[in-house]
Amino acid sequence: MAVWLRSLAEHRGCAVKLTCVECELTYHPDDDRTRCDCGSLLDVTFPIPQLSNTTVFTERMTSWRTPDASGVWRYRELLPEFAGQHIVSRPEGSTNLYDAPGIAQWVGVDQLWLKHEGENPTGSFKDRGMTVATSHAMKVGAKMVACASTGNTSASVASYAAAAGVPAIVFVPDGKISAAKLGQTVAYGAKIIQIRGDFDAAMTLVQQASQKLGIYLLNSINPYRLEGQKSILFELLHQLDWQPPDWVVLPGGNLGNSSALGKAFSELRMAGILKALPRMAVIQAEGASPFYEAYRSSFRGFEPMEADTVATAIRIGNPVSYPKARRAIELTDGVVEAVADAEILDAKARVDQSGIGCEPASAATVAGIRKLVQQGVIKPGDRVAGILTGHVMKDAETVMEYHLGEGSKGRELANRPVVIDPTIDALRSVLADEL
Ligand code: F0G
């Protein structure tokens, strides 16, 4: 699965740097540090080319081969230079953009698209970041890779590390990740450390492990992860013939994805592809909403919180990428909203029963759009693109609880399986109202 990236059409010379987001100190691009000496986050920076036309991206779509078949590397002019390097690719991306009229009506807008990042190789958007960061890990000669995770990052790390032939170690909160995500990570062969504590504790430990033991860190604090995740926006705009929607809406947990999209917006503008920027809306679960609280205080302060939500993927109280996500909101005149678990679960049932399906954290996108329409922030005539971040099969426990559990009785959308004897009469009586 590792392929050689031979040439970059029109690619500029190597001037890639790691640049501190606060003090602007720069480091060599192959330094495997994830923070500046001043303690702040790093960006991967490089000269953004002027792209007079985008036909090269469309031409590459006729190829079945990596890198062109990858919905990340297809946009390589907008990524840091990797020419002449091995890249590790499944390949990822090329996810569907669904026109979702039924959900549009439910949330109250005329035009809603849902970009399904659950259609990536391991079932979440993490693969887009992982192809770039794992390739960088191999480039710098990493002996082992690691992450802390609520389940999707760990599945993706485990898969890409296996593809690259490098050992992986993952730190997950004990009992707080779905069986499917844990199962995936077990299956791909990563070493799994279950922490007596939450994701935030696991994140602290993995950063120490990376610094003290020299293990390459694959969390989204690694700026190469964000480079890959920018391609969600590149591909989404490509699918809309580069006509930007009015809004791009996504869930926020550790805030890596919000940060990546913010960087993508700004670089697409520099490349001359976007003139006006869409507004970004980041949706958090009420029980895990430190970014929302900071936004409400006009970013005057930031308080971590102890997180709890049914959407375990975003059960995060101290997001590491807060400064970059704040920058993205400010850049795009964006908004941050929080939704209750009940709203997330109802939105998920709507997305699921439209035939598209997604995991709970992804449904926060749809619940958030609905809430923002009710508040008059998103207007009914706005063109809205929502990101669904993970696959419906990522969390079967929550599906079963919603449809069969204690609270399911009064639920409009509850879909309870029926048990019958194997006779046609028994079947007839079950279907009496429908046939
Ligand atoms: N949606 C899903 C399905 C996720 O798995 C995550 C994060 C998010 C949204 C939030 O994205 O952290 O970039 O703001 N999952 C991480 C993990 C934390 O470990 O899998 P974010």
mmCIF file of N, CA and C in Angstrom, residues 4-82:
data_model
loop_
_atom_site.group_PDB
_atom_site.id
_atom_site.type_symbol
_atom_site.label_atom_id
_atom_site.label_comp_id
_atom_site.label_asym_id
_atom_site.label_seq_id
_atom_site.Cartn_x
_atom_site.Cartn_y
_atom_site.Cartn_z
ATOM 1 N N TRP A 4 5.276 5.193 -4.399
ATOM 2 C CA TRP A 4 6.292 6.211 -4.587
ATOM 3 C C TRP A 4 5.630 7.415 -5.239
ATOM 4 N N LEU A 5 5.763 8.587 -4.639
ATOM 5 C CA LEU A 5 5.179 9.773 -5.254
ATOM 6 C C LEU A 5 6.232 10.371 -6.176
ATOM 7 N N ARG A 6 6.025 10.236 -7.483
ATOM 8 C CA ARG A 6 7.111 10.556 -8.410
ATOM 9 C C ARG A 6 7.261 12.041 -8.689
ATOM 10 N N SER A 7 6.226 12.682 -9.133
ATOM 11 C CA SER A 7 6.433 14.074 -9.519
ATOM 12 C C SER A 7 5.229 14.894 -9.143
ATOM 13 N N LEU A 8 5.443 16.136 -8.982
ATOM 14 C CA LEU A 8 4.356 17.044 -8.702
ATOM 15 C C LEU A 8 4.294 18.039 -9.841
ATOM 16 N N ALA A 9 3.263 17.919 -10.661
ATOM 17 C CA ALA A 9 3.120 18.868 -11.756
ATOM 18 C C ALA A 9 3.074 20.265 -11.165
ATOM 19 N N GLU A 10 3.770 21.183 -11.744
ATOM 20 C CA GLU A 10 3.782 22.597 -11.358
ATOM 21 C C GLU A 10 4.209 22.816 -9.914
ATOM 22 N N HIS A 11 4.801 21.799 -9.271
ATOM 23 C CA HIS A 11 5.098 22.010 -7.854
ATOM 24 C C HIS A 11 6.315 22.903 -7.667
ATOM 25 N N ARG A 12 6.223 23.744 -6.658
ATOM 26 C CA ARG A 12 7.317 24.683 -6.382
ATOM 27 C C ARG A 12 8.446 23.988 -5.623
ATOM 28 N N GLY A 13 9.552 24.683 -5.495
ATOM 29 C CA GLY A 13 10.698 24.118 -4.787
ATOM 30 C C GLY A 13 10.395 23.901 -3.318
ATOM 31 N N CYS A 14 11.263 23.155 -2.663
ATOM 32 C CA CYS A 14 10.987 22.778 -1.281
ATOM 33 C C CYS A 14 11.227 23.955 -0.337
ATOM 34 N N ALA A 15 10.153 24.501 0.172
ATOM 35 C CA ALA A 15 10.312 25.573 1.152
ATOM 36 C C ALA A 15 9.328 25.323 2.285
ATOM 37 N N VAL A 16 9.201 24.030 2.591
ATOM 38 C CA VAL A 16 8.241 23.654 3.638
ATOM 39 C C VAL A 16 8.885 23.916 4.994
ATOM 40 N N LYS A 17 8.083 24.452 5.911
ATOM 41 C CA LYS A 17 8.584 24.700 7.267
ATOM 42 C C LYS A 17 7.520 24.322 8.275
ATOM 43 N N LEU A 18 7.962 24.111 9.504
ATOM 44 C CA LEU A 18 7.016 24.073 10.616
ATOM 45 C C LEU A 18 7.081 25.456 11.244
ATOM 46 N N THR A 19 5.939 26.126 11.340
ATOM 47 C CA THR A 19 5.924 27.509 11.827
ATOM 48 C C THR A 19 5.016 27.624 13.048
ATOM 49 N N CYS A 20 5.534 28.230 14.106
ATOM 50 C CA CYS A 20 4.754 28.387 15.334
ATOM 51 C C CYS A 20 3.581 29.334 15.085
ATOM 52 N N VAL A 21 2.393 28.962 15.555
ATOM 53 C CA VAL A 21 1.215 29.809 15.307
ATOM 54 C C VAL A 21 1.243 31.077 16.170
ATOM 55 N N GLU A 22 2.063 31.078 17.228
ATOM 56 C CA GLU A 22 2.125 32.269 18.096
ATOM 57 C C GLU A 22 3.356 33.126 17.784
ATOM 58 N N CYS A 23 4.579 32.549 17.942
ATOM 59 C CA CYS A 23 5.789 33.384 17.846
ATOM 60 C C CYS A 23 6.439 33.327 16.465
ATOM 61 N N GLU A 24 5.865 32.482 15.574
ATOM 62 C CA GLU A 24 6.316 32.375 14.177
ATOM 63 C C GLU A 24 7.753 31.872 14.008
ATOM 64 N N LEU A 25 8.337 31.323 15.071
ATOM 65 C CA LEU A 25 9.620 30.644 14.951
ATOM 66 C C LEU A 25 9.431 29.463 13.996
ATOM 67 N N THR A 26 10.440 29.170 13.176
ATOM 68 C CA THR A 26 10.270 28.069 12.228
ATOM 69 C C THR A 26 11.242 26.928 12.522
ATOM 70 N N TYR A 27 10.842 25.729 12.101
ATOM 71 C CA TYR A 27 11.648 24.512 12.291
ATOM 72 C C TYR A 27 11.706 23.751 10.972
ATOM 73 N N HIS A 28 12.668 22.854 10.889
ATOM 74 C CA HIS A 28 12.809 22.002 9.702
ATOM 75 C C HIS A 28 11.550 21.131 9.537
ATOM 76 N N PRO A 29 11.103 20.920 8.298
ATOM 77 C CA PRO A 29 9.856 20.155 8.104
ATOM 78 C C PRO A 29 9.951 18.707 8.580
ATOM 79 N N ASP A 30 11.168 18.189 8.724
ATOM 80 C CA ASP A 30 11.293 16.795 9.169
ATOM 81 C C ASP A 30 11.604 16.678 10.652
ATOM 82 N N ASP A 31 11.463 17.773 11.367
ATOM 83 C CA ASP A 31 11.514 17.718 12.829
ATOM 84 C C ASP A 31 10.207 17.039 13.262
ATOM 85 N N ASP A 32 10.284 16.039 14.159
ATOM 86 C CA ASP A 32 9.028 15.372 14.521
ATOM 87 C C ASP A 32 8.386 15.976 15.774
ATOM 88 N N ARG A 33 8.771 17.207 16.088
ATOM 89 C CA ARG A 33 8.143 17.897 17.224
ATOM 90 C C ARG A 33 6.707 18.274 16.869
ATOM 91 N N THR A 34 5.824 18.390 17.876
ATOM 92 C CA THR A 34 4.452 18.828 17.609
ATOM 93 C C THR A 34 4.164 20.175 18.261
ATOM 94 N N ARG A 35 5.147 20.714 19.018
ATOM 95 C CA ARG A 35 4.980 22.049 19.602
ATOM 96 C C ARG A 35 6.268 22.853 19.420
ATOM 97 N N CYS A 36 6.107 24.174 19.394
ATOM 98 C CA CYS A 36 7.238 25.094 19.378
ATOM 99 C C CYS A 36 7.905 25.074 20.765
ATOM 100 N N ASP A 37 9.118 25.552 20.855
ATOM 101 C CA ASP A 37 9.765 25.661 22.163
ATOM 102 C C ASP A 37 8.966 26.562 23.105
ATOM 103 N N CYS A 38 8.182 27.474 22.545
ATOM 104 C CA CYS A 38 7.364 28.356 23.392
ATOM 105 C C CYS A 38 6.104 27.639 23.885
ATOM 106 N N GLY A 39 5.882 26.414 23.435
ATOM 107 C CA GLY A 39 4.746 25.624 23.910
ATOM 108 C C GLY A 39 3.534 25.669 22.998
ATOM 109 N N SER A 40 3.556 26.547 21.964
ATOM 110 C CA SER A 40 2.374 26.685 21.099
ATOM 111 C C SER A 40 2.367 25.652 19.966
ATOM 112 N N LEU A 41 1.252 25.630 19.264
ATOM 113 C CA LEU A 41 1.074 24.672 18.172
ATOM 114 C C LEU A 41 1.869 25.103 16.937
ATOM 115 N N LEU A 42 2.081 24.135 16.043
ATOM 116 C CA LEU A 42 2.818 24.399 14.803
ATOM 117 C C LEU A 42 1.914 24.206 13.587
ATOM 118 N N ASP A 43 2.173 24.995 12.561
ATOM 119 C CA ASP A 43 1.549 24.802 11.245
ATOM 120 C C ASP A 43 2.597 24.286 10.283
ATOM 121 N N VAL A 44 2.184 23.484 9.296
ATOM 122 C CA VAL A 44 3.078 23.236 8.163
ATOM 123 C C VAL A 44 2.841 24.392 7.193
ATOM 124 N N THR A 45 3.896 25.146 6.879
ATOM 125 C CA THR A 45 3.726 26.268 5.943
ATOM 126 C C THR A 45 4.594 26.037 4.706
ATOM 127 N N PHE A 46 4.111 26.513 3.592
ATOM 128 C CA PHE A 46 4.841 26.379 2.318
ATOM 129 C C PHE A 46 4.230 27.382 1.349
ATOM 130 N N PRO A 47 4.980 27.759 0.311
ATOM 131 C CA PRO A 47 4.417 28.739 -0.633
ATOM 132 C C PRO A 47 3.211 28.145 -1.354
ATOM 133 N N ILE A 48 2.104 28.862 -1.325
ATOM 134 C CA ILE A 48 0.885 28.352 -1.978
ATOM 135 C C ILE A 48 0.918 28.789 -3.443
ATOM 136 N N PRO A 49 0.824 27.830 -4.364
ATOM 137 C CA PRO A 49 0.899 28.218 -5.784
ATOM 138 C C PRO A 49 -0.389 28.911 -6.237
ATOM 139 N N GLN A 50 -0.270 29.762 -7.248
ATOM 140 C CA GLN A 50 -1.467 30.320 -7.889
ATOM 141 C C GLN A 50 -1.997 29.264 -8.850
ATOM 142 N N LEU A 51 -3.213 28.830 -8.661
ATOM 143 C CA LEU A 51 -3.763 27.791 -9.542
ATOM 144 C C LEU A 51 -4.770 28.442 -10.488
ATOM 145 N N SER A 52 -4.321 28.652 -11.722
ATOM 146 C CA SER A 52 -5.195 29.357 -12.657
ATOM 147 C C SER A 52 -6.355 28.467 -13.101
ATOM 148 N N ASN A 53 -6.137 27.172 -13.135
ATOM 149 C CA ASN A 53 -7.303 26.315 -13.369
ATOM 150 C C ASN A 53 -7.159 24.997 -12.607
ATOM 151 N N THR A 54 -8.270 24.341 -12.472
ATOM 152 C CA THR A 54 -8.327 23.174 -11.587
ATOM 153 C C THR A 54 -8.535 21.883 -12.375
ATOM 154 N N THR A 55 -8.342 21.953 -13.702
ATOM 155 C CA THR A 55 -8.642 20.766 -14.507
ATOM 156 C C THR A 55 -7.733 19.582 -14.161
ATOM 157 N N VAL A 56 -6.500 19.874 -13.689
ATOM 158 C CA VAL A 56 -5.601 18.767 -13.352
ATOM 159 C C VAL A 56 -6.233 17.853 -12.288
ATOM 160 N N PHE A 57 -6.985 18.422 -11.365
ATOM 161 C CA PHE A 57 -7.618 17.614 -10.324
ATOM 162 C C PHE A 57 -8.668 16.674 -10.933
ATOM 163 N N THR A 58 -9.402 17.201 -11.906
ATOM 164 C CA THR A 58 -10.437 16.385 -12.548
ATOM 165 C C THR A 58 -9.783 15.303 -13.412
ATOM 166 N N GLU A 59 -8.716 15.661 -14.120
ATOM 167 C CA GLU A 59 -8.031 14.672 -14.975
ATOM 168 C C GLU A 59 -7.534 13.487 -14.142
ATOM 169 N N ARG A 60 -7.033 13.770 -12.969
ATOM 170 C CA ARG A 60 -6.487 12.685 -12.131
ATOM 171 C C ARG A 60 -7.569 11.690 -11.700
ATOM 172 N N MET A 61 -8.831 12.123 -11.748
ATOM 173 C CA MET A 61 -9.895 11.233 -11.274
ATOM 174 C C MET A 61 -10.128 10.039 -12.186
ATOM 175 N N THR A 62 -9.537 10.062 -13.387
ATOM 176 C CA THR A 62 -9.704 8.913 -14.275
ATOM 177 C C THR A 62 -8.746 7.782 -13.902
ATOM 178 N N SER A 63 -7.847 8.041 -12.953
ATOM 179 C CA SER A 63 -6.854 7.023 -12.601
ATOM 180 C C SER A 63 -7.335 6.137 -11.456
ATOM 181 N N TRP A 64 -7.042 4.845 -11.542
ATOM 182 C CA TRP A 64 -7.318 3.907 -10.447
ATOM 183 C C TRP A 64 -6.129 3.803 -9.501
ATOM 184 N N ARG A 65 -5.032 4.446 -9.863
ATOM 185 C CA ARG A 65 -3.783 4.253 -9.117
ATOM 186 C C ARG A 65 -3.517 5.374 -8.134
ATOM 187 N N THR A 66 -2.936 5.013 -7.002
ATOM 188 C CA THR A 66 -2.430 6.002 -6.073
ATOM 189 C C THR A 66 -1.160 6.588 -6.689
ATOM 190 N N PRO A 67 -0.862 7.872 -6.611
ATOM 191 C CA PRO A 67 -1.547 8.855 -5.772
ATOM 192 C C PRO A 67 -2.808 9.485 -6.365
ATOM 193 N N ASP A 68 -2.998 9.411 -7.701
ATOM 194 C CA ASP A 68 -4.128 10.153 -8.261
ATOM 195 C C ASP A 68 -5.471 9.637 -7.759
ATOM 196 N N ALA A 69 -5.557 8.337 -7.435
ATOM 197 C CA ALA A 69 -6.825 7.772 -6.977
ATOM 198 C C ALA A 69 -7.157 8.187 -5.550
ATOM 199 N N SER A 70 -6.217 8.795 -4.857
ATOM 200 C CA SER A 70 -6.469 9.236 -3.484
ATOM 201 C C SER A 70 -7.100 10.618 -3.492
ATOM 202 N N GLY A 71 -8.186 10.763 -2.753
ATOM 203 C CA GLY A 71 -8.848 12.065 -2.634
ATOM 204 C C GLY A 71 -8.063 13.042 -1.773
ATOM 205 N N VAL A 72 -6.895 12.626 -1.321
ATOM 206 C CA VAL A 72 -5.974 13.527 -0.622
ATOM 207 C C VAL A 72 -4.869 13.954 -1.583
ATOM 208 N N TRP A 73 -4.133 12.970 -2.128
ATOM 209 C CA TRP A 73 -2.942 13.264 -2.945
ATOM 210 C C TRP A 73 -3.314 13.817 -4.317
ATOM 211 N N ARG A 74 -4.578 13.628 -4.714
ATOM 212 C CA ARG A 74 -5.052 14.249 -5.959
ATOM 213 C C ARG A 74 -4.870 15.768 -5.918
ATOM 214 N N TYR A 75 -4.912 16.318 -4.717
ATOM 215 C CA TYR A 75 -4.824 17.792 -4.544
ATOM 216 C C TYR A 75 -3.430 18.193 -4.070
ATOM 217 N N ARG A 76 -2.399 17.465 -4.515
ATOM 218 C CA ARG A 76 -1.081 17.606 -3.905
ATOM 219 C C ARG A 76 -0.427 18.962 -4.105
ATOM 220 N N GLU A 77 -0.873 19.750 -5.090
ATOM 221 C CA GLU A 77 -0.322 21.109 -5.207
ATOM 222 C C GLU A 77 -0.660 21.934 -3.963
ATOM 223 N N LEU A 78 -1.710 21.522 -3.259
ATOM 224 C CA LEU A 78 -2.158 22.278 -2.085
ATOM 225 C C LEU A 78 -1.696 21.621 -0.784
ATOM 226 N N LEU A 79 -0.744 20.694 -0.917
ATOM 227 C CA LEU A 79 -0.180 20.005 0.254
ATOM 228 C C LEU A 79 1.320 20.288 0.306
ATOM 229 N N PRO A 80 1.958 20.067 1.461
ATOM 230 C CA PRO A 80 3.412 20.243 1.502
ATOM 231 C C PRO A 80 4.107 19.251 0.578
ATOM 232 N N GLU A 81 5.262 19.632 0.129
ATOM 233 C CA GLU A 81 6.043 18.838 -0.829
ATOM 234 C C GLU A 81 6.359 17.436 -0.295
ATOM 235 N N PHE A 82 5.966 16.398 -1.035
ATOM 236 C CA PHE A 82 6.340 15.031 -0.681
ATOM 237 C C PHE A 82 6.961 14.311 -1.869
#
